[in-house]
Amino acid sequence: MGVNAAQGPTVAAAAADDGAPAPRLTVVGTGYLGATHAICMAVLGFDVLGVDVDAGKVDRLNEGQVPFFEPGLPELLTKALDSGRLRFTTSFAEAADFGDVHFVCVGTPQRPDSDAADLRYVDSAVEELAAHLRRRALVVGKSTVPVGTAARLTELVRRVAPAGDEVELAWNPEFLREGFAVDDTLRPDRLVFGVSSEWAEKQLRAAFAPVIAEGTPVVVTDLTTAELVKVAANSFLATKISYINAMAEVCETVGGDVTQLAEALAYDDRIGGRFLSPGLGFGGGCLPKDIRAFAHRAEELGVGQAVGFLREVDAINKRRRTRTVDLVRELAGGSLHGVRVTALGAAFKPNSDDIRDAPALDVARSLHRMGAVVTVVDPAATDNARRCHPELTYATDALAAAAGADVVVLLTEWNEFRHIDPDAMGAAVAHRRIVDGRHALDAAQWRAAGWEYRALGRP
Ligand code: UDX
């Protein structure tokens, strides 16, 4: 049997290998990561209890509503609830009583006062759960944390849990991408199990039995290495994006074309074309804060020099936002005052309503601050954007938003923006000028339709 959700539960078949019953799972934190994990594990056939301190979120999930945009997830939530294998609660006591393996999936945002990760949600989730653990159980961290956190939490759990040493801690970093969260959870590239005992490894293997049965590679490590894998992976991805954007900066000065450069690099298998798309750069709830937290932690531990380049990766990435604003200003004739700008996109990437550290919104806000009259349009993220930035104007339709525009700027490469007809949009705008912040449009087609087309790193 496979892990294809359509094929139904596979737990019984996978767990039958050693005859042990499938562990009962809890998932603490029902944000992006936790809700997806809880739903997918129930679809795979496990009995799952999701836990969150937000009663409103718990109610919505129990009623079958996913509180964020993620393709495919609402259908799986309905399926999991209908199966009777998934529930959500606010009670840590209930969770402790229910579960054999407890996944901790709460957020670790950047602290407001520094580059460090804010661990208060992880600490309180683990502490509240541990206070009720009265029998042997495995607590598994999935959140992205600074190296050393798992060792500290091991002490905390042992001190707080009534079951004491019977409770173990493991780390199982999560690599899911927004927009592909279901697929990444059901069919991950790899599983990483950071453990301190054979028992913990056995529990994790049972908790992922259907995924492992599909041939997913498992890398078993100590706790420290498992914590590092996640930040190392995100740092590498961020570095790759900033590398090609650094090449874009060089192209801008010397008159090269970074899209052709990237294509030529990508044919080298050792380099590869993924995460080599130049443009406005990375944002979101992971890459920016993870590279900052990693650099900060490394400095704390005296090994800052080893990852000092991450500061440069961050700086290159931020410069892309400034440079995009500059391009819009250049196209507008040197001043943004009173210039009507249509911003296509607000989400940090397509197929997401997430606006955390979104390059698109950052550019829209800068343009607004510099005097432009900005109308933002996004297929999914407008509500979130409006809530945080009511000073901007929002529209629901790209052509309507472009009415009377002096400059159009594409900031998030949603498919529907890629397929805009330059003639139709040309009829709506006051001036046919476009900045393609994501290299998502066919420059020749737009120029043929009479548009002045500009993109970062291209002549
Ligand atoms: C990322 C990691 O990919 C994932 O493994 C980890 O678990 C969480 O962080 P996510 O934040 O969902 O996932 O987004 P991702 O698809 O990685 O994109 C991140 C940002 O990089 C986006 O803003 C995207 O627009 C940008 N990006 C991506 C580029 O600018 N160029 C690229 O070539 C690829």
XYZ file of C-alpha atoms and ligand atoms in Angstrom:
493
model
C 0.000 0.000 0.000
C 1.159 3.510 -0.692
C 0.974 6.837 1.057
C -1.292 8.222 -1.613
C -4.069 9.743 0.452
C -6.627 8.403 -2.007
C -5.596 4.838 -1.231
C -6.703 5.090 2.365
C -5.014 4.260 5.640
C -1.823 2.289 5.562
C -0.972 2.215 9.239
C -2.177 -1.316 9.891
C -0.108 -2.748 7.056
C 3.011 -0.784 7.921
C 2.834 -1.353 11.683
C 2.244 -5.073 11.241
C 5.985 -5.524 10.581
C 6.784 -5.913 14.277
C 3.256 -6.453 15.546
C 3.301 -3.364 17.778
C 0.155 -1.224 17.668
C 0.448 2.111 15.905
C 1.273 4.907 18.363
C -1.373 7.511 19.112
C -0.177 10.945 18.079
C -0.724 14.461 19.333
C 0.313 17.577 17.486
C 0.863 20.670 19.624
C 0.386 23.891 17.667
C -2.039 23.946 14.760
C -0.470 26.634 12.600
C 0.870 25.937 9.168
C 3.139 23.079 10.116
C 1.055 21.532 12.896
C -2.334 21.562 11.172
C -0.830 20.025 8.045
C 1.024 17.388 10.036
C -2.028 16.474 12.144
C -4.330 16.219 9.132
C -1.885 14.195 7.017
C -1.069 11.777 9.860
C -4.794 11.122 10.385
C -5.246 10.583 6.655
C -2.404 8.046 6.833
C -4.448 6.152 9.418
C -3.153 7.308 12.800
C -5.377 8.446 15.655
C -4.420 12.084 16.091
C -5.290 14.799 18.596
C -4.354 18.368 17.646
C -3.754 20.851 20.473
C -3.752 24.621 20.405
C -4.143 27.382 22.988
C -6.297 29.329 20.485
C -9.863 28.083 21.133
C -11.159 29.825 18.004
C -8.678 27.968 15.808
C -9.531 24.662 17.507
C -13.250 25.236 16.898
C -12.696 26.088 13.256
C -10.567 23.016 12.673
C -13.109 20.782 14.404
C -15.727 22.274 12.075
C -13.608 21.421 9.041
C -12.147 24.860 8.269
C -8.425 25.233 7.585
C -7.428 28.652 9.007
C -4.967 29.442 6.173
C -4.666 28.964 2.419
C -3.074 25.670 1.383
C -4.077 23.797 -1.776
C -5.531 20.326 -1.078
C -5.589 20.653 2.708
C -9.306 21.507 3.231
C -10.341 18.325 1.400
C -7.990 16.225 3.540
C -9.267 17.855 6.742
C -12.827 16.860 5.839
C -11.666 13.354 5.063
C -9.713 13.048 8.329
C -12.589 14.390 10.462
C -15.050 12.062 8.711
C -12.806 9.091 9.483
C -13.148 9.825 13.214
C -9.368 9.664 13.610
C -8.768 13.394 14.070
C -9.895 15.873 16.723
C -8.617 19.163 18.085
C -8.596 20.356 21.695
C -7.237 23.136 23.911
C -6.528 20.702 26.770
C -2.922 19.671 27.398
C -4.138 17.213 30.036
C -6.273 15.466 27.436
C -3.363 15.438 24.992
C -0.958 13.971 27.542
C -3.466 11.279 28.395
C -4.158 10.487 24.728
C -0.757 10.385 23.063
C 2.235 8.074 22.857
C 4.176 10.387 20.560
C 3.706 14.161 20.899
C 4.820 16.407 18.044
C 5.612 20.003 18.971
C 4.915 22.234 15.978
C 4.615 25.744 17.401
C 6.214 28.774 15.757
C 9.677 30.201 16.436
C 9.447 33.718 14.971
C 12.255 36.257 15.040
C 12.397 38.209 18.305
C 11.283 41.805 17.929
C 14.464 43.100 19.611
C 17.136 40.967 17.917
C 17.959 38.410 15.227
C 17.474 35.540 17.675
C 14.557 33.111 17.508
C 11.765 33.684 20.005
C 11.454 30.410 21.894
C 8.654 31.337 24.240
C 6.012 29.289 22.373
C 8.197 26.184 22.209
C 9.124 26.468 25.869
C 5.572 26.934 27.070
C 4.142 24.199 24.820
C 6.707 21.676 26.045
C 6.337 22.726 29.656
C 2.526 22.622 29.647
C 2.474 19.233 27.979
C 5.201 17.777 30.186
C 3.345 18.826 33.337
C 0.676 16.231 32.461
C 2.851 13.364 31.197
C 2.315 10.505 33.644
C 3.505 7.590 31.526
C 6.201 6.697 29.051
C 6.004 9.017 26.048
C 8.123 10.609 23.351
C 8.050 14.372 22.848
C 9.213 15.227 19.329
C 10.228 18.746 18.397
C 9.473 19.748 14.817
C 9.820 23.515 15.194
C 12.962 25.172 13.805
C 15.118 26.005 16.818
C 18.616 27.263 17.658
C 21.092 24.454 18.194
C 21.150 23.438 21.859
C 17.413 23.848 22.406
C 16.674 20.108 22.425
C 19.266 19.483 25.147
C 17.748 22.255 27.248
C 14.208 20.952 26.686
C 15.291 17.427 27.654
C 16.199 18.781 31.075
C 12.957 20.740 31.274
C 10.796 17.728 30.417
C 12.516 15.477 32.946
C 12.160 18.113 35.654
C 8.498 18.924 34.980
C 6.937 15.616 33.890
C 5.420 13.428 36.634
C 6.777 10.453 34.641
C 10.313 11.954 34.866
C 12.935 9.931 32.984
C 10.205 7.893 31.291
C 9.635 10.834 28.974
C 12.168 11.264 26.188
C 12.772 14.036 23.727
C 13.568 13.688 20.020
C 13.963 16.133 17.135
C 12.373 15.631 13.740
C 12.859 18.735 11.596
C 10.223 19.553 9.030
C 11.001 20.668 5.493
C 7.548 21.378 4.091
C 7.071 24.236 1.681
C 3.957 26.345 1.752
C 1.862 25.665 -1.317
C 3.155 22.061 -1.421
C 2.618 21.246 2.236
C 0.437 18.164 1.700
C 2.755 16.563 -0.794
C 5.869 17.418 1.223
C 4.293 15.793 4.308
C 3.002 12.648 2.628
C 6.011 12.218 0.337
C 8.999 13.952 1.952
C 12.485 13.826 0.366
C 13.813 12.436 3.625
C 13.019 11.984 7.288
C 15.515 13.099 9.916
C 15.259 11.509 13.359
C 17.372 13.145 16.047
C 17.261 10.722 18.979
C 19.054 9.783 22.188
C 17.962 6.149 22.383
C 16.956 3.139 20.302
C 13.526 3.304 21.908
C 12.999 6.836 20.612
C 14.070 5.798 17.111
C 11.645 2.870 17.234
C 8.792 5.183 18.258
C 9.566 7.548 15.406
C 9.817 4.724 12.898
C 6.369 3.547 14.027
C 4.957 7.068 13.817
C 6.179 7.371 10.220
C 5.731 3.729 9.204
C 3.523 4.388 6.151
C 5.920 7.062 4.853
C 8.994 4.882 5.429
C 7.247 1.957 3.720
C 7.191 4.076 0.557
C 10.993 4.083 0.509
C 11.564 7.522 2.073
C 15.193 7.679 3.281
C 15.636 8.029 7.051
C 18.705 9.748 8.490
C 19.142 8.985 12.191
C 21.270 11.497 14.110
C 21.814 12.902 17.565
C 19.641 15.794 18.749
C 22.181 18.486 17.908
C 22.700 17.363 14.333
C 18.951 17.111 13.733
C 18.484 20.694 14.919
C 21.306 21.816 12.621
C 19.993 19.981 9.543
C 17.018 22.304 9.316
C 18.880 25.594 9.603
C 21.661 24.286 7.350
C 19.107 23.350 4.665
C 17.333 26.699 4.789
C 20.647 28.564 4.828
C 21.777 26.702 1.743
C 18.552 27.499 -0.105
C 18.725 31.168 0.891
C 22.368 31.309 -0.189
C 21.525 29.856 -3.580
C 18.851 32.492 -4.170
C 21.095 35.320 -3.013
C 23.938 33.982 -5.146
C 21.940 34.338 -8.342
C 20.639 37.713 -7.176
C 24.218 38.836 -6.585
C 24.922 37.834 -10.189
C 21.882 39.939 -11.154
C 23.520 42.951 -9.486
C 26.659 42.369 -11.521
C 24.567 41.982 -14.687
C 22.836 45.279 -13.962
C 26.169 47.072 -13.883
C 27.837 45.374 -16.833
C 24.767 44.961 -19.052
C 24.399 41.165 -18.861
C 21.200 39.149 -18.660
C 20.833 37.186 -15.418
C 18.037 34.973 -16.746
C 20.317 33.644 -19.492
C 23.150 33.336 -16.993
C 20.914 31.303 -14.638
C 19.770 29.063 -17.475
C 23.344 28.354 -18.492
C 24.380 27.589 -14.895
C 21.395 25.306 -14.350
C 22.490 22.844 -17.056
C 25.416 21.925 -14.819
C 24.003 19.095 -12.694
C 26.316 20.046 -9.866
C 24.632 23.444 -9.667
C 21.077 22.629 -10.742
C 18.308 25.048 -11.616
C 16.113 24.849 -8.529
C 16.216 27.846 -6.199
C 18.207 29.657 -8.840
C 15.413 31.991 -9.976
C 16.616 35.577 -9.742
C 14.297 38.437 -8.879
C 12.883 40.084 -5.819
C 14.367 37.455 -3.521
C 13.170 35.363 -0.649
C 10.721 36.106 2.136
C 8.233 34.167 4.210
C 8.089 32.811 7.717
C 11.198 30.633 7.377
C 14.208 31.548 5.256
C 14.780 35.153 6.436
C 14.355 34.509 10.151
C 16.149 31.172 10.027
C 19.352 32.559 8.510
C 19.329 35.437 11.005
C 18.717 33.156 13.982
C 21.454 30.778 12.770
C 23.991 33.576 12.410
C 23.005 34.937 15.823
C 23.267 31.552 17.528
C 26.596 30.790 15.864
C 27.949 34.122 17.129
C 26.722 33.298 20.650
C 28.552 29.981 20.470
C 31.792 31.533 19.185
C 31.544 30.044 15.707
C 30.022 33.114 14.048
C 32.821 33.418 11.504
C 31.816 30.084 9.947
C 28.435 31.416 8.906
C 29.315 35.094 8.576
C 28.368 34.849 4.895
C 24.723 34.519 5.962
C 24.788 38.220 6.898
C 25.796 38.935 3.309
C 23.086 36.590 1.987
C 20.548 38.606 3.994
C 21.950 41.925 2.772
C 21.877 40.887 -0.901
C 18.294 39.765 -0.429
C 17.218 43.067 1.132
C 18.922 45.058 -1.643
C 16.634 43.377 -4.203
C 13.656 45.066 -2.590
C 15.312 48.487 -2.675
C 16.415 47.992 -6.253
C 12.882 47.056 -7.338
C 11.581 50.288 -5.833
C 14.357 52.141 -7.698
C 13.314 50.545 -10.997
C 9.704 51.633 -10.527
C 10.897 55.163 -9.760
C 13.136 55.206 -12.823
C 10.252 54.093 -15.026
C 8.027 56.753 -13.480
C 10.522 59.433 -14.532
C 12.484 59.955 -11.318
C 9.851 60.745 -8.710
C 7.157 58.610 -7.124
C 5.130 61.478 -5.797
C 1.497 60.999 -6.871
C 2.451 58.176 -9.257
C -0.250 55.530 -9.567
C 1.289 52.071 -9.152
C -0.457 48.726 -9.533
C 1.286 46.091 -7.416
C 0.614 42.563 -8.652
C 1.088 40.377 -5.583
C 1.292 40.647 -1.810
C 2.016 37.071 -0.674
C 5.655 36.070 -0.148
C 5.231 33.546 -2.963
C 2.442 32.197 -5.186
C -0.111 29.691 -3.845
C 0.094 31.153 -0.367
C -1.770 33.781 1.646
C 1.281 34.242 3.876
C 2.590 37.801 4.093
C 5.301 37.251 6.706
C 8.393 39.157 5.546
C 6.833 39.261 2.075
C 9.117 41.039 -0.427
C 6.020 42.049 -2.429
C 4.365 43.909 0.426
C 7.647 45.424 1.489
C 8.057 46.968 -1.973
C 4.410 48.128 -2.065
C 4.818 49.820 1.323
C 8.076 51.511 0.323
C 6.453 52.869 -2.839
C 3.562 54.156 -0.734
C 5.940 55.808 1.750
C 7.706 57.531 -1.147
C 4.478 59.150 -2.285
C 3.086 56.684 -4.827
C -0.616 55.802 -4.852
C -0.408 52.008 -4.633
C -3.160 49.524 -5.441
C -2.341 45.956 -4.433
C -3.973 42.907 -5.950
C -3.379 39.318 -4.821
C -5.514 36.204 -5.352
C -5.216 35.005 -1.730
C -3.319 37.364 0.545
C -5.364 40.574 0.329
C -7.243 40.022 3.594
C -4.045 39.405 5.546
C -2.330 42.336 3.846
C -5.211 44.733 4.499
C -5.295 43.780 8.178
C -1.597 44.631 8.641
C -1.309 47.502 6.152
C -4.624 49.326 5.859
C -2.801 52.344 4.410
C -2.573 50.613 1.008
C -5.478 50.281 -1.448
C -6.573 46.776 -2.379
C -8.348 45.383 -5.427
C -9.603 41.936 -6.331
C -8.991 41.979 -10.069
C -5.715 42.767 -11.834
C -7.243 44.575 -14.808
C -9.514 46.682 -12.600
C -6.554 47.462 -10.331
C -4.526 48.642 -13.322
C -7.075 51.259 -14.409
C -5.208 54.535 -14.885
C -1.871 53.138 -13.622
C 1.370 54.932 -14.410
C 3.492 51.854 -13.620
C 2.595 48.185 -13.077
C 4.967 46.098 -10.956
C 4.784 42.324 -10.741
C 5.886 41.235 -7.266
C 4.506 37.701 -6.732
C 4.472 35.337 -9.695
C 0.946 33.922 -9.394
C -0.026 31.984 -12.515
C -2.891 34.334 -13.259
C -0.434 37.246 -13.411
C 1.882 35.331 -15.736
C -0.998 34.953 -18.173
C -2.215 38.542 -18.221
C -2.797 39.735 -21.778
C -0.495 42.774 -22.323
C -2.983 44.303 -24.762
C -5.920 43.987 -22.359
C -3.902 45.484 -19.523
C -2.481 48.088 -21.900
C -6.013 49.309 -22.582
C -6.583 49.854 -18.844
C -3.402 51.692 -17.819
C -2.450 55.326 -18.347
C 1.131 54.399 -19.334
C 2.391 51.056 -20.606
C 5.278 50.600 -18.171
C 5.949 47.399 -16.278
C 8.586 46.192 -13.826
C 8.762 42.395 -13.743
C 10.098 41.727 -10.247
C 9.986 37.960 -10.698
C 11.090 37.393 -14.310
C 7.677 35.842 -14.802
C 6.584 37.581 -18.006
C 7.591 37.183 -21.633
C 9.556 40.396 -22.169
C 9.328 40.192 -25.980
C 5.553 39.811 -25.884
C 5.102 42.792 -23.568
C 7.483 44.968 -25.559
C 5.696 43.993 -28.776
C 2.475 45.253 -27.178
C 4.096 48.646 -26.675
C 5.125 48.263 -23.043
C 8.315 49.644 -21.569
C 9.468 46.434 -19.813
C 12.121 46.412 -17.085
C 13.407 43.587 -14.904
C 16.197 43.274 -12.344
C 19.439 42.020 -13.857
C 18.362 42.345 -17.482
C 19.257 44.963 -20.029
C 11.083 27.139 2.933
C 11.844 25.849 2.588
O 11.810 25.645 1.171
C 11.228 24.666 3.305
O 11.960 23.491 3.037
C 11.241 24.959 4.793
O 10.650 23.908 5.498
C 10.500 26.254 5.088
O 11.079 27.316 4.342
P 8.776 28.217 2.171
O 9.057 29.323 3.138
O 7.416 27.641 2.101
O 9.754 26.990 2.434
O 9.101 28.827 0.726
P 10.077 28.508 -0.487
O 9.340 27.816 -1.546
O 11.319 27.891 -0.021
O 10.364 29.992 -0.999
C 10.986 30.932 -0.130
C 11.161 32.260 -0.797
O 12.194 32.212 -1.761
C 9.934 32.806 -1.529
O 9.781 34.162 -1.201
C 10.276 32.603 -2.985
O 9.637 33.557 -3.807
C 11.778 32.793 -2.973
N 12.501 32.123 -4.066
C 12.479 30.760 -4.155
C 13.249 32.863 -4.960
O 13.294 34.092 -4.884
N 13.942 32.211 -5.940
C 13.933 30.866 -6.065
O 14.603 30.359 -6.969
C 13.181 30.112 -5.152
